[in-house]
């Protein structure tokens, strides 16, 4: 099978438009987020965090700085200085963000579940974002040969709309299943690939097709 190499940060050009929004619901107790672990630090996606907290978000393209404002307090994060840009999304350190808005919270780290929790925020760390996981699986599918390649091409040709995608991780986060499917007319055309981490690489270890 072909291998895909883990890529670090994505280009700032992938930022999808400026951040500027308010969440409708400000009455939130504990919010749950999908984060990422980088160099031993837990990061949370800033946009999603802000939306769930009911905060205002903004983005300065010139300085590559994102800001999150809630209850008169503004948290700022600059890419390359405590913030990461991953798959076009700004991620900030969970502890720094939580301590800024909720300085009295007690933060705990559960190594077995790879989860950081406080009284207001829960972040579970994954090796990849969903966007990265989909990209690696797609690249592996594009690099196939023979009958598997023909099945993948047939799936793409027979699409009746946008591809729906799902990511499911195993308990140890060393393997995930990427499902690509298109439901139309009562039928579900589907490609399922299993990706396994070997060293710093993600390799396709299983391929299933149910394309009609």
Coordinates of C-alpha atoms in Angstrom, one line a residue:
X1 CA 0.0 0.0 0.0
X2 CA 1.1 3.6 -0.6
X3 CA 2.0 5.7 2.4
X4 CA 1.2 9.3 3.2
X5 CA 3.4 11.4 5.4
X6 CA 2.0 13.5 8.2
X7 CA 2.1 17.2 7.3
X8 CA 2.5 19.9 10.0
X9 CA 0.9 23.3 9.7
X10 CA -1.2 24.3 6.8
X11 CA -0.6 27.6 5.0
X12 CA -2.4 30.7 6.3
X13 CA -4.0 31.0 2.9
X14 CA -6.3 28.2 3.8
X15 CA -8.1 30.3 6.4
X16 CA -11.7 30.3 5.2
X17 CA -12.7 33.9 5.4
X18 CA -12.4 36.3 8.4
X19 CA -13.6 35.2 11.8
X20 CA -16.6 37.3 12.8
X21 CA -19.6 35.8 14.6
X22 CA -21.6 35.4 17.7
X23 CA -23.0 32.2 19.2
X24 CA -26.6 32.4 20.1
X25 CA -26.5 30.5 23.4
X26 CA -24.4 32.0 26.2
X27 CA -25.9 29.7 28.9
X28 CA -23.3 26.9 28.6
X29 CA -22.0 24.8 31.5
X30 CA -19.4 22.4 30.1
X31 CA -18.6 22.3 26.4
X32 CA -16.9 19.3 24.6
X33 CA -14.4 19.8 21.9
X34 CA -12.2 17.8 19.6
X35 CA -8.6 19.1 20.0
X36 CA -5.1 18.0 19.0
X37 CA -2.0 17.2 20.9
X38 CA 1.2 18.9 19.6
X39 CA 4.6 18.7 21.3
X40 CA 3.0 17.6 24.6
X41 CA 0.5 20.5 24.7
X42 CA -3.3 20.2 24.2
X43 CA -4.8 22.6 21.7
X44 CA -8.4 23.5 21.1
X45 CA -10.0 25.0 17.9
X46 CA -10.6 28.7 18.6
X47 CA -13.6 29.2 16.3
X48 CA -15.5 26.2 17.6
X49 CA -14.7 27.1 21.2
X50 CA -15.8 30.7 20.7
X51 CA -19.1 29.6 19.1
X52 CA -19.9 27.2 21.9
X53 CA -19.0 29.7 24.6
X54 CA -21.1 32.5 23.0
X55 CA -18.1 34.7 22.3
X56 CA -17.3 37.1 19.5
X57 CA -14.4 36.1 17.2
X58 CA -12.3 38.2 14.9
X59 CA -9.3 37.6 12.6
X60 CA -6.5 40.0 11.6
X61 CA -5.0 38.7 8.4
X62 CA -2.1 41.0 8.4
X63 CA -0.8 40.0 11.9
X64 CA -2.3 36.4 11.7
X65 CA -3.9 37.1 15.0
X66 CA -7.2 35.7 16.2
X67 CA -9.2 37.3 19.0
X68 CA -12.1 35.9 21.2
X69 CA -14.1 38.3 23.3
X70 CA -16.5 37.3 26.1
X71 CA -17.9 39.2 29.0
X72 CA -15.7 42.2 28.3
X73 CA -12.5 40.2 28.2
X74 CA -10.5 39.6 25.0
X75 CA -8.2 36.6 24.5
X76 CA -5.7 37.0 21.5
X77 CA -3.6 34.4 19.8
X78 CA -1.0 34.9 17.1
X79 CA -0.1 32.0 14.7
X80 CA 3.5 31.0 15.5
X81 CA 3.4 32.5 19.0
X82 CA 1.3 30.1 21.1
X83 CA -1.2 29.3 18.3
X84 CA -1.2 26.8 15.5
X85 CA -2.9 26.9 12.1
X86 CA -4.0 23.4 11.4
X87 CA -6.1 22.6 8.3
X88 CA -6.9 26.2 8.0
X89 CA -8.2 26.6 11.5
X90 CA -6.6 28.4 14.5
X91 CA -5.9 26.2 17.5
X92 CA -4.8 27.6 20.9
X93 CA -3.5 26.0 24.0
X94 CA -6.4 24.7 26.1
X95 CA -4.8 25.7 29.4
X96 CA -4.0 29.2 28.4
X97 CA -7.5 29.8 27.0
X98 CA -9.3 28.3 29.9
X99 CA -7.2 30.1 32.5
X100 CA -7.8 33.4 30.8
X101 CA -11.6 33.2 30.9
X102 CA -12.0 30.9 34.0
X103 CA -9.0 31.5 36.2
X104 CA -10.6 29.6 39.1
X105 CA -11.1 26.4 37.2
X106 CA -9.2 23.3 38.1
X107 CA -7.7 21.6 35.0
X108 CA -7.1 17.8 34.9
X109 CA -5.5 15.6 32.2
X110 CA -6.7 12.0 31.7
X111 CA -3.9 10.2 29.9
X112 CA -6.0 7.1 29.2
X113 CA -8.6 9.0 27.3
X114 CA -6.3 11.8 26.1
X115 CA -8.8 14.4 27.6
X116 CA -8.2 17.7 29.3
X117 CA -11.1 18.9 31.5
X118 CA -12.1 21.9 33.6
X119 CA -15.4 23.1 35.0
X120 CA -16.3 24.8 31.7
X121 CA -14.4 23.1 28.9
X122 CA -13.5 19.5 27.9
X123 CA -11.0 18.8 25.1
X124 CA -10.2 15.4 23.8
X125 CA -7.0 15.1 21.9
X126 CA -6.8 13.4 18.5
X127 CA -3.6 12.8 16.5
X128 CA -5.2 14.4 13.4
X129 CA -8.0 16.8 12.8
X130 CA -10.9 15.4 10.7
X131 CA -9.7 17.4 7.7
X132 CA -6.2 16.0 8.0
X133 CA -7.5 12.4 8.4
X134 CA -9.8 12.8 5.3
X135 CA -6.9 14.3 3.3
X136 CA -4.5 11.4 4.1
X137 CA -7.2 8.8 3.3
X138 CA -8.0 10.6 0.0
X139 CA -4.4 10.8 -1.0
X140 CA -4.0 7.1 -0.3
X141 CA -7.0 6.3 -2.4
X142 CA -5.8 8.5 -5.3
X143 CA -2.5 6.6 -5.3
X144 CA -4.0 3.1 -5.6
X145 CA -3.7 0.9 -8.6
X146 CA -5.6 -2.0 -10.2
X147 CA -9.1 -3.0 -9.2
X148 CA -9.1 -0.8 -6.1
X149 CA -8.3 2.3 -8.2
X150 CA -11.1 1.4 -10.6
X151 CA -13.6 1.1 -7.8
X152 CA -12.5 4.5 -6.4
X153 CA -12.8 6.1 -9.9
X154 CA -16.2 4.5 -10.4
X155 CA -17.4 5.9 -7.1
X156 CA -16.3 9.4 -8.1
X157 CA -17.9 9.2 -11.5
X158 CA -21.2 8.0 -10.2
X159 CA -21.6 10.7 -7.6
X160 CA -25.0 12.4 -7.6
X161 CA -23.9 15.2 -5.2
X162 CA -21.3 16.0 -2.6
X163 CA -19.4 13.2 -0.9
X164 CA -20.3 12.7 2.7
X165 CA -17.4 11.7 4.9
X166 CA -17.0 10.2 8.3
X167 CA -14.1 9.5 10.6
X168 CA -14.0 6.9 13.4
X169 CA -11.0 6.3 15.6
X170 CA -10.0 3.2 17.6
X171 CA -9.5 3.5 21.3
X172 CA -5.7 3.9 21.1
X173 CA -5.9 6.5 18.3
X174 CA -3.4 4.6 16.2
X175 CA -6.0 3.7 13.6
X176 CA -9.0 5.3 12.0
X177 CA -11.7 4.4 9.5
X178 CA -12.5 7.0 6.8
X179 CA -15.9 6.4 5.0
X180 CA -16.8 8.2 1.8
X181 CA -20.4 7.7 0.7
X182 CA -23.1 9.1 -1.5
X183 CA -26.8 8.1 -0.8
X184 CA -29.2 8.6 -3.7
X185 CA -32.4 6.9 -4.8
X186 CA -32.4 4.5 -1.8
X187 CA -28.9 3.3 -2.5
X188 CA -25.7 4.0 -0.7
X189 CA -22.5 4.0 -2.7
X190 CA -19.6 3.7 -0.2
X191 CA -15.8 3.4 0.0
X192 CA -14.3 2.6 3.3
X193 CA -10.6 2.7 4.0
X194 CA -8.7 1.9 7.2
X195 CA -5.6 4.0 8.0
X196 CA -3.0 2.9 10.5
X197 CA -0.2 4.9 12.0
X198 CA 3.3 3.4 11.5
X199 CA 6.0 5.6 13.0
X200 CA 5.2 9.1 11.7
X201 CA 3.2 7.9 8.7
X202 CA -0.4 6.9 8.1
X203 CA -0.7 3.9 5.8
X204 CA -3.8 2.4 4.2
X205 CA -4.3 -1.1 5.6
X206 CA -7.8 -1.9 4.4
X207 CA -10.0 -1.0 1.5
X208 CA -13.7 -1.9 1.0
X209 CA -16.1 -0.9 -1.8
X210 CA -19.8 -1.2 -2.1
X211 CA -20.3 0.9 -5.3
X212 CA -23.3 0.0 -7.4

